Short mmCIF file of C-alpha atoms in Angstrom, two decimals:
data_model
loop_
_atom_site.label_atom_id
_atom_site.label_comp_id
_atom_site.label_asym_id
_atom_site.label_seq_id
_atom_site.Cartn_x
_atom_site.Cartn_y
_atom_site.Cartn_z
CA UNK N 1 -80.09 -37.33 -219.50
CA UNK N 2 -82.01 -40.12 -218.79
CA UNK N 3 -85.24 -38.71 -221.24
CA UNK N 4 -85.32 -37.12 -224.52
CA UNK N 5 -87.50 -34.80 -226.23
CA UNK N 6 -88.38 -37.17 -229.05
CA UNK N 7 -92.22 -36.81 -230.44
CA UNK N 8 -93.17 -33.56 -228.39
CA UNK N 9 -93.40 -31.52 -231.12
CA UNK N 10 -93.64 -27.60 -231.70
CA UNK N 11 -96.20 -26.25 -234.03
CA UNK N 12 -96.96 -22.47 -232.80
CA UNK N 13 -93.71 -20.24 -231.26
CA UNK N 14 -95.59 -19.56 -228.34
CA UNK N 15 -94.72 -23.31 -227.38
CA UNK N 16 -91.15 -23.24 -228.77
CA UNK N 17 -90.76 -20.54 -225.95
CA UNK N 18 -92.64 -22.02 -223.46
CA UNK N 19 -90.58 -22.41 -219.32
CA UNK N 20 -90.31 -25.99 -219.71
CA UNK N 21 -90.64 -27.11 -223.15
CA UNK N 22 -90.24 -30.90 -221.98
CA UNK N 23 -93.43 -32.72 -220.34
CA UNK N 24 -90.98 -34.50 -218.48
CA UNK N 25 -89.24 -30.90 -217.27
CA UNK N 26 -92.41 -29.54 -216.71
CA UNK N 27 -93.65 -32.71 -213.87
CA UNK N 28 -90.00 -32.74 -212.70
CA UNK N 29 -90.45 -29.08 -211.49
CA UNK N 30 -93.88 -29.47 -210.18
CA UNK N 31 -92.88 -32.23 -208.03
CA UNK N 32 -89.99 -30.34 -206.31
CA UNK N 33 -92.03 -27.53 -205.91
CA UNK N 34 -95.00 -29.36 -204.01
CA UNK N 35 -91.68 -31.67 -202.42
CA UNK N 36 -90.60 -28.06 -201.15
CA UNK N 37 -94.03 -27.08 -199.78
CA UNK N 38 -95.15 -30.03 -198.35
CA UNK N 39 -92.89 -32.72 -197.19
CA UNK N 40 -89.94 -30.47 -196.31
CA UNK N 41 -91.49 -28.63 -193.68
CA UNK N 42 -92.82 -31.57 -191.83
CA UNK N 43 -89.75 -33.58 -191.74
CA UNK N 44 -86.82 -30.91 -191.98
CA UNK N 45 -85.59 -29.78 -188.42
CA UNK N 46 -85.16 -26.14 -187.32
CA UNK N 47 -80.96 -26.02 -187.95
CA UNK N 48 -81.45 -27.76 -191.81
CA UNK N 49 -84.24 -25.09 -192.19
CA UNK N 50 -82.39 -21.96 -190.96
CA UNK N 51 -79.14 -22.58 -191.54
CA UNK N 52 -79.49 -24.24 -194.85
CA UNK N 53 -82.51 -24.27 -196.79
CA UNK N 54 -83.67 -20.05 -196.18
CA UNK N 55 -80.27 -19.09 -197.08
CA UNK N 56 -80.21 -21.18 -199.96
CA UNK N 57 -83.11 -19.71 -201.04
CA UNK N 58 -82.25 -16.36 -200.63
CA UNK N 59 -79.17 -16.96 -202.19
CA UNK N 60 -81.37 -18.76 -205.10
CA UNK N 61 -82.99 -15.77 -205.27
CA UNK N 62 -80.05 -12.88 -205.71
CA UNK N 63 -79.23 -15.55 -208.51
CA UNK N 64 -82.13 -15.21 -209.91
CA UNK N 65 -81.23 -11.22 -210.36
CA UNK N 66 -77.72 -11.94 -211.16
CA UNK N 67 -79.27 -14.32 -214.04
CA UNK N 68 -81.28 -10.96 -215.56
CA UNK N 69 -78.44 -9.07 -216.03
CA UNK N 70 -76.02 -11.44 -217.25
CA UNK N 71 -77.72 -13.93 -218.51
CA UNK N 72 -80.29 -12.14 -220.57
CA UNK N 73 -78.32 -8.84 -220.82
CA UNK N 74 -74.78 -10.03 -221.05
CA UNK N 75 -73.36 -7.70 -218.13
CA UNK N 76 -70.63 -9.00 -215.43
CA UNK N 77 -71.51 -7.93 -212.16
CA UNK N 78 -69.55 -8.54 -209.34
CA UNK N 79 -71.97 -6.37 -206.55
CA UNK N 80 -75.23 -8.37 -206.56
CA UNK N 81 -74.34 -9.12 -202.63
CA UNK N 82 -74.42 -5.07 -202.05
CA UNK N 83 -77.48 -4.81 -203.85
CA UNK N 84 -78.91 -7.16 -202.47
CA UNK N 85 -77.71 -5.92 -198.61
CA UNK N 86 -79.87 -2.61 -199.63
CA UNK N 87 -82.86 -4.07 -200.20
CA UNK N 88 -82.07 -6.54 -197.12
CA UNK N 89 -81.10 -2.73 -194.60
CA UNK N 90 -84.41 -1.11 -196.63
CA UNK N 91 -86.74 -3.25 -195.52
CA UNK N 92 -85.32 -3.92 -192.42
CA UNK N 93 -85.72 -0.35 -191.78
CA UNK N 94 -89.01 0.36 -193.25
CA UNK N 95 -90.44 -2.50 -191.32
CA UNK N 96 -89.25 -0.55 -188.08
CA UNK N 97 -89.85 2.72 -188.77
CA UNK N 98 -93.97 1.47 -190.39
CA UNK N 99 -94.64 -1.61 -188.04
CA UNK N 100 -98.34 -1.68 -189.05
CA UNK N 101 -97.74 -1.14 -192.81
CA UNK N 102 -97.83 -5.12 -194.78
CA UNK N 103 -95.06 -7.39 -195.02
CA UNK N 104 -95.43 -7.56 -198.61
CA UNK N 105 -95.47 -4.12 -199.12
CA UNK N 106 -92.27 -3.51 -197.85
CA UNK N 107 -90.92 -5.96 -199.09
CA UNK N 108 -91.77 -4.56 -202.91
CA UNK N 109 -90.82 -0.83 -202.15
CA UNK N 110 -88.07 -2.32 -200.72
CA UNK N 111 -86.90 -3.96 -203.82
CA UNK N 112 -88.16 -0.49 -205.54
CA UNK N 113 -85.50 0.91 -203.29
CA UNK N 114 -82.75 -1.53 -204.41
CA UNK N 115 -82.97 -0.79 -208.06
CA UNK N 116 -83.19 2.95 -207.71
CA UNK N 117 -79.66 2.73 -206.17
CA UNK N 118 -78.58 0.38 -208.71
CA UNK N 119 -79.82 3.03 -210.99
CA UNK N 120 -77.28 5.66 -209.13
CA UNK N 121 -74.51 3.33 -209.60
CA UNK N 122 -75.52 2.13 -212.89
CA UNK N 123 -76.29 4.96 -215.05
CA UNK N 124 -72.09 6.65 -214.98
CA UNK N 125 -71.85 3.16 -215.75
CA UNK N 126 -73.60 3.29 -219.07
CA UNK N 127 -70.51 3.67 -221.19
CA UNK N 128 -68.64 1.40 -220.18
CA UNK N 129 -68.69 -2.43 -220.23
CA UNK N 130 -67.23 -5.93 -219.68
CA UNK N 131 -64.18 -5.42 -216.90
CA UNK N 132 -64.62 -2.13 -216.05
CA UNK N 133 -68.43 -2.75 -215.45
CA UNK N 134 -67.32 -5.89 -213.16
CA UNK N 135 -64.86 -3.45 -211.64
CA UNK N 136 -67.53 -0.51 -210.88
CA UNK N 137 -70.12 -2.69 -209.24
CA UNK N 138 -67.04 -4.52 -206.82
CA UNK N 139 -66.32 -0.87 -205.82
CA UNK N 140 -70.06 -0.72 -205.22
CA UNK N 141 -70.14 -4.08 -203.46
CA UNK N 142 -67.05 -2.71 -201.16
CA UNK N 143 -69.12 0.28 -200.53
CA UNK N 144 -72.03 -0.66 -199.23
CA UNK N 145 -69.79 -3.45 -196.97
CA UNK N 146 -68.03 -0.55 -195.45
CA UNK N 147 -71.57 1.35 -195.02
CA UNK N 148 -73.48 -1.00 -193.36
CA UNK N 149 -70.55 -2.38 -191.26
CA UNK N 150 -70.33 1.66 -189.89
CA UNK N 151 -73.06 3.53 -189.86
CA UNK N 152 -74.21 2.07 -186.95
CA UNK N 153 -77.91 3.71 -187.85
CA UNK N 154 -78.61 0.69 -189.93
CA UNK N 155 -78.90 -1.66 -187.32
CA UNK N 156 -80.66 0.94 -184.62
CA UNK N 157 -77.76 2.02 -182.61
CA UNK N 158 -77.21 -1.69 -181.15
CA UNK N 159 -74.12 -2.68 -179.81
CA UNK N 160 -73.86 -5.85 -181.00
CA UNK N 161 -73.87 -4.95 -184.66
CA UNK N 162 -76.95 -7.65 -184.71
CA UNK N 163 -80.37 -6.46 -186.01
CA UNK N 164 -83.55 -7.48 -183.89
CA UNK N 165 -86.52 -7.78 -186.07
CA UNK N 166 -89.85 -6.76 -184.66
CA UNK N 167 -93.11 -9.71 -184.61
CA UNK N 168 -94.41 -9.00 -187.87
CA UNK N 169 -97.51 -10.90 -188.66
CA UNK N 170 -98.98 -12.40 -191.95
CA UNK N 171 -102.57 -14.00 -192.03
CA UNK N 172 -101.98 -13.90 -187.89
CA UNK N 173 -99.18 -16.27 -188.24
CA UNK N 174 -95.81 -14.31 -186.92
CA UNK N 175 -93.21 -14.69 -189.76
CA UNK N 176 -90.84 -12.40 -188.36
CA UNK N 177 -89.22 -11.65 -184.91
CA UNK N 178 -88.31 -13.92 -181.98
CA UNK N 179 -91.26 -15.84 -181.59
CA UNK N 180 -91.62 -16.88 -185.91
CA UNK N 181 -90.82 -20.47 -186.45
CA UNK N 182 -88.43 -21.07 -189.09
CA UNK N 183 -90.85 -23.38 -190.76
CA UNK N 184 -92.74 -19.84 -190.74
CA UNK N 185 -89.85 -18.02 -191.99
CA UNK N 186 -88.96 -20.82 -194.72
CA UNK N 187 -92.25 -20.84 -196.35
CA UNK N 188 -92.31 -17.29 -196.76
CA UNK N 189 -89.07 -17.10 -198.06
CA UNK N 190 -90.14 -20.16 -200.64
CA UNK N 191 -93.31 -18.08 -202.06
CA UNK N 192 -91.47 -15.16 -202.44
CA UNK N 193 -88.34 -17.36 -204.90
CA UNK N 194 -91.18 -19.40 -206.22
CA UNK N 195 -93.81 -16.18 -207.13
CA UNK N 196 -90.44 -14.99 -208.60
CA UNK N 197 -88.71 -17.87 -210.49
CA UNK N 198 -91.75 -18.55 -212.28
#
């Protein structure tokens, strides 16, 4: 490390637990933050933007969850993808079966939607722990693979297997469906990790 913490010192807990105890931490994530809402999408071309920096973000973001529950609660998981593939189908769906309902909405009971399953796979899961937890939650990652790969409802009878978003709008700027840019898409998708990492 190129900085140290010397002479920032801690006189209340409330600052020992602080985000970013280090001033220098602190400006070092505000910078990449405004970096990642202002230069990025004016200089970042539409393939770096959808094929690397939204899924890195919505990968960022599963990690995020993954972080909860083994971080902070010391659980292996090995089906954060399949959890994450039901709130994905949810609010996919929801967004086509209540096309005038909000975006963010959706998106929440979406997410309320993902942990009540986790809840059905989780709670016959309460006694047990370490490898057989990481076992139970690859049988539900396997699970919901072979459910959304079949059940062809999911993705609206199409033949392609490919799901076709409709033009949802957000303060009349279209952030989903064919005609969304991805700088559209990308800053959406960088509220939501940001609103949630912090």
């Amino acid at each position: 490390m190129f900085y140290r913490e010397a002479g920032q010192y801690k006189t209340t807990y409330i600052a020992d637990q602080e985000l970013f105890p280090v001033k220098q931490d602190r400006w070092g994530i505000f910078i990449i933050i405004g970096f990642s809402f202002i230069v990025i999408p004016l200089i970042a071309n539409d393939y770096w933007l959808q094929a690397i920096l939204i899924p890195f973000l919505i990968f960022s973001l599963a990690a995020l969850g993954l972080n909860l529950l083994t971080g902070y609660a010391g659980q292996l998981s090995l089906g954060t993808g399949g959890f994450m593939a039901v709130g994905a189908y949810s609010c996919y769906k929801l967004i086509t079966v209540f096309p005038e309902t909000n975006v963010i909405l959706l998106i929440l009971i979406s997410g309320l939607f993902s942990a009540g399953i986790g809840l059905i796979f989780g709670i016959p899961s309460l006694r047990i722990k370490g490898f057989y937890l990481a076992v139970a939650t690859l049988a539900a990652q396997f699970f919901f693979e072979w459910l959304f790969g079949r059940v062809q409802w999911f993705y609206n009878y199409n033949n392609s297997g490919a799901i076709e978003v409709p033009v949802r709008k957000f303060f009349d700027i279209a952030v989903t469906g064919p005609i969304a840019t991805t700088q559209a898409r990308y800053m959406v998708v960088l509220c939501i990790v940001t609103v949630l990492a912090l």
